[in-house]
């Protein structure tokens, strides 16, 4: 426990040095939403600096939204909790998130969402190369960086269960910003982290072993969702349909040319170096718009139900 305390102090110091406030709370606005006056000619989407959002980045930069006759503004957020606040306060109409976080947001704030499409989000658990964590069972008394009430929280529990570890002896630390998570790995502050792409590739470049790949769990947790209150508006419906067409066209372009061909866009939006892009897996593919699997939605719901019982 002394080690955990010392490292926890190091985490706090690191966050202060980064000028980023991370909280251990749920990080969702629960007060009465304050709706902002929206420009209905523009559809605002909340995104994060991850490859899950690449079809949206490509659609924006290559004029695919304009081709479909829709004006789209991509609002970049470093953490899901900030996306949630933007949705609740009416600053955006839609967001790229995960099903666990989306279900939690609806339960906590009663802001209803409509799931437009599953996405190709995926995560890997990587470990600090000097931590000597070669197997999942070595996570005993170790710290895992993730985002609370999100897919990474669920995945951390899956890893802990697979290793038959006592969850009370594995410490899940809420670090919402993926860039800060990666920085902690670089500085040897955290034992293990759950990272999406391209941050997972950046971690592997640092020599970090991959302890777990979410693809092994047969889960599709990524989702593109819109506030349900806009879907009754015929003009907004037309905008969403146009976004879906542009998204599909972007997926086709990425799949045809390969992810690495969009290095400039990835560097621009995800904040990684060109060398990271050059090391991205070549087999990354994107699927057309399709509804999330009911099994994935139910998995997220069951996991959240279990959290309420703790």
C-alpha positions as a Python dict, from the first residue, in 0.01 Angstrom:
ca = {
    (1, 'X'): (0, 0, 0),
    (2, 'X'): (293, 234, 64),
    (3, 'X'): (395, 191, -299),
    (4, 'X'): (43, 274, -418),
    (5, 'X'): (44, 590, -204),
    (6, 'X'): (380, 703, -340),
    (7, 'X'): (277, 644, -700),
    (8, 'X'): (-59, 812, -640),
    (9, 'X'): (128, 1122, -526),
    (10, 'X'): (337, 1100, -840),
    (11, 'X'): (20, 1081, -1050),
    (12, 'X'): (-115, 1395, -886),
    (13, 'X'): (213, 1575, -941),
    (14, 'X'): (216, 1467, -1306),
    (15, 'X'): (-137, 1594, -1362),
    (16, 'X'): (-57, 1926, -1202),
    (17, 'X'): (251, 1958, -1419),
    (18, 'X'): (34, 1894, -1727),
    (19, 'X'): (-212, 2158, -1615),
    (20, 'X'): (-493, 1906, -1648),
    (21, 'X'): (-747, 1852, -1375),
    (22, 'X'): (-856, 1489, -1346),
    (23, 'X'): (-1119, 1390, -1095),
    (24, 'X'): (-1217, 1066, -929),
    (25, 'X'): (-1585, 1154, -962),
    (26, 'X'): (-1808, 1030, -1240),
    (27, 'X'): (-1740, 1346, -1438),
    (28, 'X'): (-2092, 1401, -1575),
    (29, 'X'): (-2299, 1715, -1534),
    (30, 'X'): (-2606, 1615, -1333),
    (31, 'X'): (-2763, 1957, -1283),
    (32, 'X'): (-3045, 2081, -1505),
    (33, 'X'): (-2902, 2111, -1858),
    (34, 'X'): (-2838, 2461, -1987),
    (35, 'X'): (-2928, 2459, -2355),
    (36, 'X'): (-2733, 2693, -2578),
    (37, 'X'): (-2887, 2859, -2880),
    (38, 'X'): (-2779, 2638, -3168),
    (39, 'X'): (-2710, 2724, -3529),
    (40, 'X'): (-2936, 2465, -3688),
    (41, 'X'): (-2760, 2497, -4023),
    (42, 'X'): (-2455, 2329, -3868),
    (43, 'X'): (-2440, 1983, -3711),
    (44, 'X'): (-2195, 1978, -3421),
    (45, 'X'): (-2021, 1650, -3337),
    (46, 'X'): (-1800, 1582, -3034),
    (47, 'X'): (-1490, 1379, -3117),
    (48, 'X'): (-1173, 1264, -2942),
    (49, 'X'): (-815, 1236, -3081),
    (50, 'X'): (-847, 866, -3165),
    (51, 'X'): (-862, 654, -3480),
    (52, 'X'): (-1221, 563, -3398),
    (53, 'X'): (-1308, 910, -3530),
    (54, 'X'): (-1092, 887, -3845),
    (55, 'X'): (-1387, 852, -4087),
    (56, 'X'): (-1525, 1180, -3952),
    (57, 'X'): (-1185, 1349, -3980),
    (58, 'X'): (-1148, 1230, -4339),
    (59, 'X'): (-1505, 1330, -4428),
    (60, 'X'): (-1438, 1678, -4293),
    (61, 'X'): (-1097, 1739, -4450),
    (62, 'X'): (-1177, 1582, -4786),
    (63, 'X'): (-1505, 1766, -4836),
    (64, 'X'): (-1729, 1460, -4810),
    (65, 'X'): (-1972, 1636, -4577),
    (66, 'X'): (-1995, 1930, -4816),
    (67, 'X'): (-2049, 1689, -5105),
    (68, 'X'): (-2354, 1553, -4921),
    (69, 'X'): (-2482, 1904, -4856),
    (70, 'X'): (-2432, 1913, -4480),
    (71, 'X'): (-2229, 2156, -4272),
    (72, 'X'): (-2051, 1970, -3991),
    (73, 'X'): (-1841, 2115, -3710),
    (74, 'X'): (-1614, 1869, -3530),
    (75, 'X'): (-1557, 1968, -3168),
    (76, 'X'): (-1241, 1810, -3027),
    (77, 'X'): (-1241, 1698, -2663),
    (78, 'X'): (-956, 1527, -2483),
    (79, 'X'): (-1181, 1330, -2248),
    (80, 'X'): (-1520, 1161, -2265),
    (81, 'X'): (-1646, 1347, -1959),
    (82, 'X'): (-1604, 1674, -2150),
    (83, 'X'): (-1796, 1530, -2444),
    (84, 'X'): (-2075, 1434, -2205),
    (85, 'X'): (-2101, 1786, -2069),
    (86, 'X'): (-2115, 1925, -2424),
    (87, 'X'): (-2404, 1692, -2508),
    (88, 'X'): (-2598, 1767, -2190),
    (89, 'X'): (-2558, 2144, -2234),
    (90, 'X'): (-2665, 2133, -2596),
    (91, 'X'): (-2331, 2240, -2740),
    (92, 'X'): (-2324, 1939, -2975),
    (93, 'X'): (-2591, 1728, -3138),
    (94, 'X'): (-2390, 1408, -3154),
    (95, 'X'): (-2074, 1239, -3034),
    (96, 'X'): (-1835, 950, -3090),
    (97, 'X'): (-1818, 757, -2764),
    (98, 'X'): (-1861, 402, -2633),
    (99, 'X'): (-2172, 215, -2529),
    (100, 'X'): (-2080, 196, -2162),
    (101, 'X'): (-2029, 570, -2142),
    (102, 'X'): (-2339, 641, -2351),
    (103, 'X'): (-2559, 419, -2133),
    (104, 'X'): (-2413, 576, -1820),
    (105, 'X'): (-2471, 928, -1953),
    (106, 'X'): (-2837, 850, -2018),
    (107, 'X'): (-2887, 702, -1672),
    (108, 'X'): (-2709, 983, -1493),
    (109, 'X'): (-2848, 1285, -1678),
    (110, 'X'): (-3164, 1151, -1847),
    (111, 'X'): (-3031, 1290, -2175),
    (112, 'X'): (-3164, 1041, -2425),
    (113, 'X'): (-2941, 927, -2709),
    (114, 'X'): (-3014, 751, -3036),
    (115, 'X'): (-2747, 511, -3153),
    (116, 'X'): (-2687, 574, -3524),
    (117, 'X'): (-2397, 338, -3578),
    (118, 'X'): (-2150, 105, -3418),
    (119, 'X'): (-1791, 214, -3478),
    (120, 'X'): (-1459, 35, -3500),
    (121, 'X'): (-1319, 149, -3167),
    (122, 'X'): (-1073, -84, -3000),
    (123, 'X'): (-835, -73, -2705),
    (124, 'X'): (-522, -247, -2588),
    (125, 'X'): (-391, -284, -2236),
    (126, 'X'): (-20, -203, -2242),
    (127, 'X'): (223, -214, -1952),
    (128, 'X'): (528, -14, -1854),
    (129, 'X'): (824, -202, -2000),
    (130, 'X'): (1017, -201, -1670),
    (131, 'X'): (721, -312, -1458),
    (132, 'X'): (780, -682, -1531),
    (133, 'X'): (414, -747, -1601),
    (134, 'X'): (425, -1036, -1844),
    (135, 'X'): (95, -1202, -1758),
    (136, 'X'): (-244, -1077, -1644),
    (137, 'X'): (-193, -1230, -1299),
    (138, 'X'): (102, -996, -1249),
    (139, 'X'): (-146, -707, -1217),
    (140, 'X'): (-188, -792, -849),
    (141, 'X'): (-124, -473, -648),
    (142, 'X'): (-71, -279, -971),
    (143, 'X'): (-242, 31, -1110),
    (144, 'X'): (-439, 47, -1435),
    (145, 'X'): (-518, 382, -1598),
    (146, 'X'): (-865, 404, -1757),
    (147, 'X'): (-1177, 620, -1769),
    (148, 'X'): (-1444, 547, -1511),
    (149, 'X'): (-1782, 428, -1640),
    (150, 'X'): (-1651, 369, -1989),
    (151, 'X'): (-1550, 78, -2210),
    (152, 'X'): (-1199, 93, -2062),
    (153, 'X'): (-1345, 47, -1712),
    (154, 'X'): (-1537, -259, -1831),
    (155, 'X'): (-1231, -398, -2013),
    (156, 'X'): (-1016, -356, -1704),
    (157, 'X'): (-1269, -567, -1512),
    (158, 'X'): (-1260, -831, -1786),
    (159, 'X'): (-881, -856, -1757),
    (160, 'X'): (-898, -875, -1378),
    (161, 'X'): (-1162, -1150, -1395),
    (162, 'X'): (-968, -1349, -1655),
    (163, 'X'): (-668, -1346, -1423),
    (164, 'X'): (-887, -1455, -1127),
    (165, 'X'): (-758, -1159, -926),
    (166, 'X'): (-926, -994, -631),
    (167, 'X'): (-1056, -666, -773),
    (168, 'X'): (-976, -501, -443),
    (169, 'X'): (-609, -566, -501),
    (170, 'X'): (-593, -414, -850),
    (171, 'X'): (-618, -36, -856),
    (172, 'X'): (-810, 128, -1137),
    (173, 'X'): (-699, 490, -1165),
    (174, 'X'): (-916, 737, -1352),
    (175, 'X'): (-711, 925, -1610),
    (176, 'X'): (-955, 1062, -1865),
    (177, 'X'): (-719, 1226, -2112),
    (178, 'X'): (-559, 964, -2341),
    (179, 'X'): (-259, 1188, -2408),
    (180, 'X'): (-192, 1219, -2034),
    (181, 'X'): (-228, 842, -2000),
    (182, 'X'): (38, 797, -2266),
    (183, 'X'): (259, 1053, -2094),
    (184, 'X'): (237, 855, -1771),
    (185, 'X'): (361, 550, -1957),
    (186, 'X'): (652, 747, -2098),
    (187, 'X'): (742, 864, -1749),
    (188, 'X'): (699, 524, -1583),
    (189, 'X'): (427, 649, -1351),
    (190, 'X'): (158, 391, -1429),
    (191, 'X'): (187, 11, -1434),
    (192, 'X'): (-72, -55, -1705),
    (193, 'X'): (-298, 149, -1929),
    (194, 'X'): (-589, 96, -2164),
    (195, 'X'): (-528, 291, -2482),
    (196, 'X'): (-706, 327, -2816),
    (197, 'X'): (-528, 376, -3147),
    (198, 'X'): (-309, 559, -3239),
    (199, 'X'): (-195, 598, -2878),
    (200, 'X'): (-161, 220, -2842),
    (201, 'X'): (84, 216, -3133),
    (202, 'X'): (280, 500, -2972),
    (203, 'X'): (300, 290, -2655),
    (204, 'X'): (424, -14, -2845),
    (205, 'X'): (692, 203, -3002),
    (206, 'X'): (813, 276, -2649),
    (207, 'X'): (863, -97, -2598),
    (208, 'X'): (548, -150, -2393),
    (209, 'X'): (419, -508, -2398),
    (210, 'X'): (54, -567, -2492),
    (211, 'X'): (-118, -758, -2214),
    (212, 'X'): (-467, -763, -2361),
    (213, 'X'): (-637, -671, -2688),
    (214, 'X'): (-1007, -584, -2672),
    (215, 'X'): (-1061, -760, -3005),
    (216, 'X'): (-1013, -1085, -2814),
    (217, 'X'): (-1328, -1014, -2613),
    (218, 'X'): (-1565, -1002, -2915),
    (219, 'X'): (-1699, -664, -2810),
    (220, 'X'): (-1791, -373, -3036),
    (221, 'X'): (-1828, -90, -2789),
    (222, 'X'): (-1769, 213, -3011),
    (223, 'X'): (-2079, 412, -3108),
    (224, 'X'): (-2186, 724, -3298),
    (225, 'X'): (-2484, 869, -3115),
    (226, 'X'): (-2709, 1173, -3144),
    (227, 'X'): (-2933, 1346, -2894),
    (228, 'X'): (-3277, 1198, -2934),
    (229, 'X'): (-3445, 1537, -2901),
    (230, 'X'): (-3311, 1648, -3241),
    (231, 'X'): (-3427, 1340, -3427),
    (232, 'X'): (-3789, 1459, -3443),
    (233, 'X'): (-3679, 1756, -3652),
    (234, 'X'): (-3698, 1675, -4025),
    (235, 'X'): (-3408, 1907, -4112),
    (236, 'X'): (-3185, 1749, -3846),
    (237, 'X'): (-3285, 1406, -3976),
    (238, 'X'): (-3169, 1507, -4323),
    (239, 'X'): (-2838, 1624, -4176),
    (240, 'X'): (-2786, 1295, -3992),
    (241, 'X'): (-2863, 1099, -4310),
    (242, 'X'): (-2608, 1309, -4497),
    (243, 'X'): (-2349, 1242, -4225),
    (244, 'X'): (-2411, 868, -4261),
    (245, 'X'): (-2350, 884, -4637),
    (246, 'X'): (-2030, 1086, -4591),
    (247, 'X'): (-1916, 846, -4318),
    (248, 'X'): (-1965, 548, -4550),
    (249, 'X'): (-1776, 722, -4829),
    (250, 'X'): (-1490, 799, -4589),
    (251, 'X'): (-1477, 435, -4477),
    (252, 'X'): (-1452, 324, -4840),
    (253, 'X'): (-1172, 571, -4907),
    (254, 'X'): (-974, 468, -4598),
    (255, 'X'): (-1018, 96, -4669),
    (256, 'X'): (-911, 140, -5029),
    (257, 'X'): (-603, 354, -4963),
    (258, 'X'): (-506, 225, -4618),
    (259, 'X'): (-494, 408, -4286),
    (260, 'X'): (-132, 515, -4323),
    (261, 'X'): (-221, 714, -4635),
    (262, 'X'): (-400, 961, -4410),
    (263, 'X'): (-97, 1040, -4199),
    (264, 'X'): (-139, 1417, -4223),
    (265, 'X'): (-497, 1396, -4098),
    (266, 'X'): (-403, 1159, -3815),
    (267, 'X'): (-115, 1383, -3705),
    (268, 'X'): (-343, 1688, -3724),
    (269, 'X'): (-632, 1549, -3523),
    (270, 'X'): (-470, 1287, -3298),
    (271, 'X'): (-155, 1479, -3205),
    (272, 'X'): (88, 1193, -3266),
    (273, 'X'): (415, 1196, -3457),
    (274, 'X'): (444, 1081, -3817),
    (275, 'X'): (656, 786, -3700),
    (276, 'X'): (355, 657, -3507),
    (277, 'X'): (142, 669, -3821),
    (278, 'X'): (408, 474, -4010),
    (279, 'X'): (382, 197, -3747),
    (280, 'X'): (3, 168, -3737),
    (281, 'X'): (-132, -179, -3815),
    (282, 'X'): (-194, -215, -4187),
    (283, 'X'): (-506, -425, -4137),
    (284, 'X'): (-722, -152, -3977),
    (285, 'X'): (-1056, -144, -4160),
    (286, 'X'): (-1374, 56, -4113),
    (287, 'X'): (-1728, -72, -4153),
    (288, 'X'): (-2022, 116, -4298),
    (289, 'X'): (-2292, 260, -4076),
    (290, 'X'): (-2474, -18, -3896),
    (291, 'X'): (-2669, -40, -3573),
    (292, 'X'): (-2481, -156, -3262),
    (293, 'X'): (-2531, -520, -3178),
    (294, 'X'): (-2794, -573, -2912),
    (295, 'X'): (-2555, -806, -2731),
    (296, 'X'): (-2304, -520, -2692),
    (297, 'X'): (-2569, -281, -2560),
    (298, 'X'): (-2686, -542, -2311),
    (299, 'X'): (-2327, -614, -2205),
    (300, 'X'): (-2277, -247, -2125),
    (301, 'X'): (-2607, -234, -1936),
    (302, 'X'): (-2531, -544, -1730),
    (303, 'X'): (-2189, -413, -1635),
    (304, 'X'): (-2340, -81, -1522),
    (305, 'X'): (-2604, -268, -1323),
    (306, 'X'): (-2322, -451, -1147),
    (307, 'X'): (-2154, -122, -1059),
    (308, 'X'): (-2471, 0, -891),
    (309, 'X'): (-2472, -308, -668),
    (310, 'X'): (-2121, -252, -536),
}
